[in-house]
XYZ file of C-alpha atoms in Angstrom:
433
model
C 16.192 -9.619 -52.596
C 14.321 -6.847 -54.438
C 11.067 -8.787 -54.344
C 11.495 -9.426 -50.619
C 12.047 -5.729 -49.900
C 9.291 -4.438 -52.161
C 6.638 -6.868 -51.062
C 7.291 -7.103 -47.333
C 8.756 -3.879 -45.950
C 6.802 -0.764 -44.918
C 9.664 1.655 -45.455
C 13.446 1.667 -45.902
C 16.223 3.914 -44.591
C 19.290 4.524 -46.783
C 22.352 6.517 -45.681
C 25.258 7.409 -48.027
C 28.645 8.860 -47.177
C 31.656 7.765 -49.272
C 30.733 4.357 -50.721
C 28.131 3.651 -53.413
C 28.320 -0.120 -53.811
C 28.824 -2.761 -56.518
C 27.130 -2.284 -59.940
C 24.295 -4.538 -61.110
C 22.975 -5.241 -64.625
C 20.635 -2.235 -64.608
C 21.969 0.137 -61.926
C 25.177 1.620 -60.576
C 24.853 -0.427 -57.363
C 22.606 -2.903 -55.651
C 21.588 -0.191 -53.178
C 20.523 2.130 -56.005
C 18.495 -0.699 -57.558
C 16.677 -1.435 -54.299
C 15.856 2.252 -53.756
C 14.535 2.653 -57.294
C 12.380 -0.480 -57.019
C 10.967 0.685 -53.688
C 10.122 4.133 -55.052
C 8.371 2.569 -58.054
C 6.282 0.363 -55.753
C 5.163 3.367 -53.711
C 7.107 2.451 -50.588
C 8.418 5.116 -48.228
C 12.166 5.749 -48.602
C 14.120 7.799 -46.074
C 17.276 8.864 -47.943
C 20.168 10.697 -46.268
C 23.585 11.945 -47.413
C 26.349 12.697 -44.948
C 28.243 16.000 -45.333
C 30.665 15.166 -42.543
C 34.293 16.167 -43.144
C 36.359 13.552 -45.016
C 40.010 12.543 -44.762
C 41.523 12.159 -48.281
C 43.176 8.881 -47.307
C 39.989 7.296 -45.965
C 37.835 7.035 -49.093
C 37.791 5.938 -52.736
C 37.358 8.985 -55.037
C 35.603 6.941 -57.720
C 33.062 5.639 -55.223
C 32.495 9.115 -53.813
C 31.866 10.533 -57.344
C 29.132 7.900 -57.847
C 27.535 8.983 -54.570
C 27.581 12.616 -55.686
C 26.088 11.690 -59.089
C 23.313 9.717 -57.400
C 22.640 12.635 -55.056
C 22.294 15.103 -57.945
C 19.817 12.732 -59.607
C 17.305 13.376 -56.814
C 18.243 16.976 -56.120
C 15.249 19.297 -55.882
C 12.717 16.433 -55.605
C 12.436 16.546 -51.777
C 13.442 12.910 -51.507
C 16.600 13.180 -49.428
C 18.099 15.187 -46.565
C 21.674 15.963 -45.551
C 23.443 16.192 -42.202
C 26.835 17.178 -40.811
C 26.726 15.527 -37.367
C 25.210 12.361 -35.933
C 23.095 14.477 -33.573
C 21.652 16.337 -36.553
C 20.919 13.017 -38.279
C 19.132 11.636 -35.186
C 16.917 14.708 -34.940
C 16.032 14.715 -38.642
C 15.307 10.993 -38.692
C 13.131 11.267 -35.577
C 11.168 14.165 -37.081
C 10.701 12.359 -40.392
C 9.495 9.186 -38.658
C 6.962 11.162 -36.645
C 5.646 12.871 -39.776
C 5.381 9.505 -41.507
C 3.454 7.786 -38.705
C 1.216 10.809 -38.149
C 0.221 10.630 -41.810
C -0.940 7.021 -41.518
C -4.655 6.305 -40.932
C -5.286 5.428 -37.262
C -7.645 2.605 -36.422
C -9.086 1.795 -32.993
C -7.171 -1.031 -31.384
C -9.107 -4.268 -31.399
C -7.852 -6.947 -29.043
C -8.295 -10.405 -30.572
C -10.434 -12.764 -28.556
C -7.449 -15.038 -28.026
C -5.584 -12.102 -26.399
C -8.291 -11.118 -23.909
C -7.751 -10.786 -20.177
C -9.413 -13.470 -18.031
C -10.368 -11.919 -14.704
C -11.646 -13.666 -11.582
C -11.588 -13.483 -7.778
C -9.657 -16.203 -5.961
C -8.938 -17.141 -2.374
C -5.397 -16.911 -1.018
C -3.846 -19.401 1.375
C -0.337 -18.806 2.758
C 0.399 -16.235 0.072
C -0.683 -18.445 -2.831
C -3.959 -18.508 -4.823
C -6.010 -21.514 -3.723
C -9.123 -23.346 -4.883
C -10.101 -24.254 -1.320
C -11.183 -21.010 0.315
C -11.240 -20.972 4.095
C -11.861 -18.330 6.716
C -9.410 -18.013 9.574
C -9.341 -16.428 13.025
C -6.580 -14.835 15.042
C -5.461 -16.030 18.456
C -3.985 -12.761 19.686
C -4.777 -13.385 23.345
C -2.241 -16.207 23.338
C 0.611 -13.823 22.535
C 3.363 -14.196 25.092
C 3.544 -10.523 26.066
C -0.072 -10.592 27.316
C 0.769 -13.252 29.897
C 4.061 -11.532 30.691
C 2.250 -8.241 31.324
C -0.084 -10.009 33.749
C 2.873 -11.525 35.606
C 4.506 -8.093 35.858
C 1.287 -6.590 37.248
C 0.927 -9.330 39.878
C 4.557 -8.767 40.847
C 3.945 -5.031 41.178
C 0.997 -5.639 43.508
C 3.330 -7.607 45.765
C 6.019 -4.920 45.701
C 3.472 -2.308 46.816
C 2.174 -4.598 49.564
C 5.732 -4.966 50.814
C 6.017 -1.231 51.440
C 4.882 -1.029 55.095
C 4.285 2.550 56.227
C 3.906 3.306 59.961
C 0.573 4.774 61.021
C 0.922 8.534 61.515
C -1.029 10.107 64.368
C -0.437 13.718 63.339
C -1.243 15.384 60.028
C 0.732 18.260 58.474
C -1.036 21.620 58.477
C -1.712 23.753 55.388
C -1.028 20.841 53.084
C -3.446 18.722 51.065
C -3.081 14.979 51.789
C -2.597 12.747 48.762
C -5.289 10.085 48.384
C -6.103 7.458 45.778
C -9.460 8.187 44.124
C -12.374 5.831 44.732
C -12.478 5.022 41.022
C -8.843 3.937 41.001
C -9.259 2.007 44.244
C -12.186 0.143 42.713
C -10.210 -0.634 39.545
C -7.281 -2.075 41.501
C -9.496 -4.068 43.871
C -11.500 -5.542 40.989
C -8.312 -6.592 39.218
C -6.976 -8.194 42.395
C -10.206 -10.138 42.950
C -10.331 -11.432 39.356
C -6.725 -12.588 39.511
C -6.783 -14.084 43.038
C -4.493 -11.446 44.537
C -4.963 -11.005 48.278
C -5.443 -7.345 49.098
C -6.165 -5.368 52.275
C -7.444 -2.040 50.909
C -6.730 -0.054 54.074
C -3.082 -1.103 54.108
C -2.576 -1.158 50.329
C -3.784 2.413 49.744
C -2.336 3.939 52.914
C 0.194 6.664 52.034
C 1.185 7.887 55.523
C 1.566 11.683 55.665
C 2.151 12.092 51.928
C 0.777 15.451 50.839
C 1.025 17.842 47.944
C 2.008 21.473 47.939
C 1.077 23.994 45.260
C 3.446 26.771 44.308
C 2.675 29.005 41.321
C 0.478 26.345 39.749
C 3.029 23.562 40.219
C 2.294 20.660 42.566
C 5.045 18.967 44.568
C 4.873 15.819 46.683
C 5.862 16.203 50.313
C 6.719 13.082 52.273
C 9.452 10.578 52.953
C 11.096 8.376 50.338
C 8.908 5.321 50.997
C 5.659 7.333 50.863
C 6.600 8.868 47.519
C 7.774 5.517 46.139
C 4.518 3.782 47.121
C 2.403 6.504 45.502
C 4.405 6.332 42.245
C 4.173 2.537 42.173
C 0.382 2.675 42.605
C 0.169 5.265 39.830
C 2.342 3.144 37.502
C 0.328 0.035 38.394
C -2.898 1.761 37.354
C -1.328 2.749 34.033
C -0.045 -0.791 33.412
C -3.460 -2.330 34.156
C -5.281 0.114 31.871
C -2.833 -0.555 29.034
C -3.033 -4.308 29.513
C -6.827 -4.201 29.662
C -6.953 -2.247 26.395
C -4.880 -4.969 24.732
C -7.106 -7.702 26.175
C -10.323 -5.934 25.106
C -9.024 -5.344 21.569
C -7.561 -8.829 21.141
C -10.707 -10.508 22.540
C -12.880 -8.757 19.955
C -10.389 -9.411 17.151
C -10.210 -13.117 18.032
C -13.999 -13.341 17.608
C -13.870 -12.093 13.994
C -13.444 -14.223 10.860
C -10.955 -13.155 8.177
C -10.687 -13.918 4.472
C -7.872 -13.125 2.029
C -8.828 -12.734 -1.642
C -7.049 -11.639 -4.802
C -7.964 -10.391 -8.262
C -6.471 -12.761 -10.861
C -5.814 -12.331 -14.576
C -5.143 -15.701 -16.214
C -5.455 -14.281 -19.725
C -2.781 -13.350 -22.241
C -3.459 -9.609 -22.229
C -3.431 -6.945 -19.479
C -6.582 -5.105 -18.428
C -7.315 -1.745 -16.821
C -10.022 0.422 -15.218
C -11.338 -2.626 -13.357
C -14.290 -2.373 -10.970
C -14.871 -5.267 -8.564
C -18.159 -5.779 -6.711
C -18.514 -8.282 -3.861
C -21.939 -9.414 -2.604
C -22.329 -10.807 0.952
C -25.513 -11.766 2.809
C -26.570 -8.860 5.006
C -25.318 -8.834 8.593
C -22.360 -11.177 8.139
C -19.820 -8.577 7.041
C -18.000 -6.533 9.680
C -17.913 -3.029 8.203
C -15.066 -0.659 8.972
C -17.076 1.376 11.489
C -17.803 -1.861 13.394
C -14.170 -2.943 13.723
C -12.740 -3.259 17.261
C -11.248 0.013 18.500
C -7.787 -0.106 20.149
C -7.931 2.022 23.292
C -5.587 4.871 24.145
C -3.752 2.552 26.532
C -2.625 0.417 23.586
C -1.441 3.465 21.707
C 0.496 4.770 24.720
C 2.107 1.369 25.206
C 3.055 0.856 21.550
C 3.639 4.343 20.211
C 2.198 5.952 17.089
C 4.257 4.101 14.452
C 3.901 0.643 16.010
C 0.130 1.098 16.340
C -0.025 2.035 12.660
C 2.026 -1.052 11.783
C -0.193 -3.319 13.908
C -3.351 -2.236 12.077
C -1.738 -2.865 8.688
C -0.488 -6.300 9.723
C -3.919 -7.293 11.051
C -6.020 -5.988 8.164
C -3.758 -6.065 5.062
C -1.801 -8.691 3.180
C 1.820 -8.130 2.174
C 3.138 -9.231 -1.207
C 4.227 -12.810 -1.751
C 5.963 -14.711 -4.534
C 2.572 -15.412 -6.167
C 0.398 -12.427 -5.202
C 1.233 -8.740 -5.454
C 0.274 -6.188 -2.830
C -2.599 -3.827 -3.612
C -1.304 -0.345 -4.356
C -3.248 2.869 -4.737
C -2.503 6.576 -4.613
C -5.171 6.794 -1.911
C -3.382 4.385 0.418
C -0.804 5.228 3.085
C -1.102 9.007 3.329
C 1.017 10.793 5.903
C -0.791 10.845 9.225
C 0.142 13.522 11.739
C 0.567 12.670 15.383
C -0.888 15.860 16.828
C 0.755 15.180 20.184
C 3.968 16.429 18.585
C 2.397 19.860 18.181
C 1.659 20.022 21.884
C 5.232 19.081 22.743
C 6.612 21.808 20.494
C 4.298 24.311 22.162
C 5.657 23.240 25.573
C 2.318 21.908 26.711
C 0.959 18.379 26.774
C -2.572 17.414 25.741
C -5.093 16.537 28.392
C -6.273 12.935 28.643
C -9.442 13.752 26.695
C -7.495 15.639 24.011
C -5.014 12.786 23.668
C -7.855 10.275 23.344
C -9.490 12.414 20.633
C -6.211 12.643 18.704
C -5.873 8.863 18.869
C -9.471 8.340 17.731
C -9.051 10.636 14.702
C -5.774 9.018 13.662
C -7.332 5.568 14.000
C -10.284 6.529 11.793
C -7.934 7.954 9.141
C -5.824 4.809 9.114
C -8.857 2.503 8.876
C -10.305 4.600 6.037
C -7.009 4.262 4.167
C -7.016 0.472 4.535
C -10.706 -0.218 3.877
C -11.112 1.917 0.762
C -14.261 0.136 -0.412
C -17.541 1.851 -1.167
C -20.304 0.190 0.881
C -23.880 -0.315 -0.293
C -26.894 -2.336 0.818
C -29.430 -3.728 -1.628
C -31.845 -6.681 -1.652
C -30.626 -8.008 1.712
C -27.032 -7.960 0.491
C -24.023 -5.978 1.699
C -22.041 -4.821 -1.339
C -18.384 -3.772 -1.417
C -16.955 -1.991 -4.467
C -13.350 -1.083 -5.252
C -11.285 -0.314 -8.354
C -8.017 -1.734 -9.663
C -6.350 0.617 -12.133
C -4.324 -2.005 -13.998
C -3.401 -5.694 -13.921
C -0.879 -7.500 -16.129
C -1.579 -10.858 -17.714
C -0.800 -13.922 -15.569
C -0.856 -11.767 -12.433
C -2.591 -11.902 -9.034
C -3.166 -8.803 -6.871
C -4.555 -8.797 -3.339
C -7.755 -6.941 -2.558
C -7.167 -3.626 -0.713
C -7.664 -5.396 2.632
C -8.638 -8.667 4.195
C -12.392 -9.100 4.504
C -13.649 -9.209 8.100
C -16.833 -11.047 9.115
C -18.909 -11.171 12.279
C -20.168 -14.614 11.209
C -18.916 -16.937 8.449
C -20.659 -16.595 5.047
C -21.377 -19.659 2.904
C -20.447 -17.881 -0.306
C -19.543 -14.529 -1.853
C -20.764 -13.495 -5.294
C -18.726 -11.108 -7.417
C -19.015 -8.994 -10.553
C -16.076 -7.583 -12.515
C -16.261 -4.792 -15.087
C -13.219 -3.594 -17.034
C -12.140 -1.505 -19.995
C -11.259 -4.459 -22.237
C -13.990 -6.887 -21.184
C -17.173 -6.290 -23.207
C -19.291 -8.314 -20.767
C -19.735 -8.251 -17.000
C -17.772 -11.137 -15.487
C -19.680 -12.929 -12.724
C -18.665 -15.658 -10.322
C -19.193 -17.143 -6.883
C -16.718 -18.018 -4.157
C -17.648 -21.045 -2.055
C -16.437 -20.789 1.538
C -15.358 -23.921 3.368
C -16.429 -23.986 7.010
């Protein structure tokens, strides 16, 4: 036992209270023998004596006298410490351990070759790393609500046509007649022609004697119930068409793009950190963030601020799966402010141009927070660079976003630099068409 302790341990902790132990051939107890042997061999011994209060019936006086004799043996040599409570013991022991470890020589950590990280870039298919890497395209125009919106618009055309207003021969004096602008007439007529809706413009846009009256800067409609209803239906129809057209324009452009999901993989037996990933794509194939389709204000008004934000994330980012973790960064998902709220609090609503500018700025912020890559161009290559702070061993983490392409690439080269990899890791991803 002594040989095992002396040869193999770094230090020993001994605590005495009332018992001293069984005598051996040379020492008063086996514990005393082990401590003496350790001290002779130069090992560190942490020795403590408890001064906690004792109950006379709970200890053996002869044993306690041996403890006291042993304690006096080392008195004044700075070898032991005493304590009265467990809290005091914990603090002393913690302080002594810190002093001991601080006194040891510190060597730079060297990771054995067998414990290195093994980093690479892999494709992801249905949430799982895959050897066969394929691009995919969306089919957003086939979403059911697009067709339903068209059916609702066609139905609204018919409802407006069914409102038959008698021709008025007299016009009200001192009142401004309400008319549909030529721009809006053209928009509605074009939509009707493209969707085979029969339309007589003179009848469809006729509003009878509907007029507007201004009083202290406030405009009021003056007319009968049917005239007002027809005007409001035409106004709502214009809004519905503009919203629907924004969806169609955005979805058409999105459906033309090619998407690729990739992940950073560590198949090694050791984690890695401070990782920089560089992706190289032939120039002109990559769709950069400033080239991404812009969702018009009509989409935002139809969906609302939060749903628009969610749509962009669903289209451009991957969520975590059983096999691949989601990319996380302190730079992602900041709090965006919907400035329209400020107008509402101030009891005034933004103009159409102000609302469109608010939407544009919020969109740019959201896109910048998703596509956090640095972009470069060199030797006819588009280069994307991003950093991954840390990756555990046997772990896969998605790239910050899906990659978007105007045209399919044949391959993507990559370089990986990291804190614990002495060499630059290079590789190539072959894309299946």
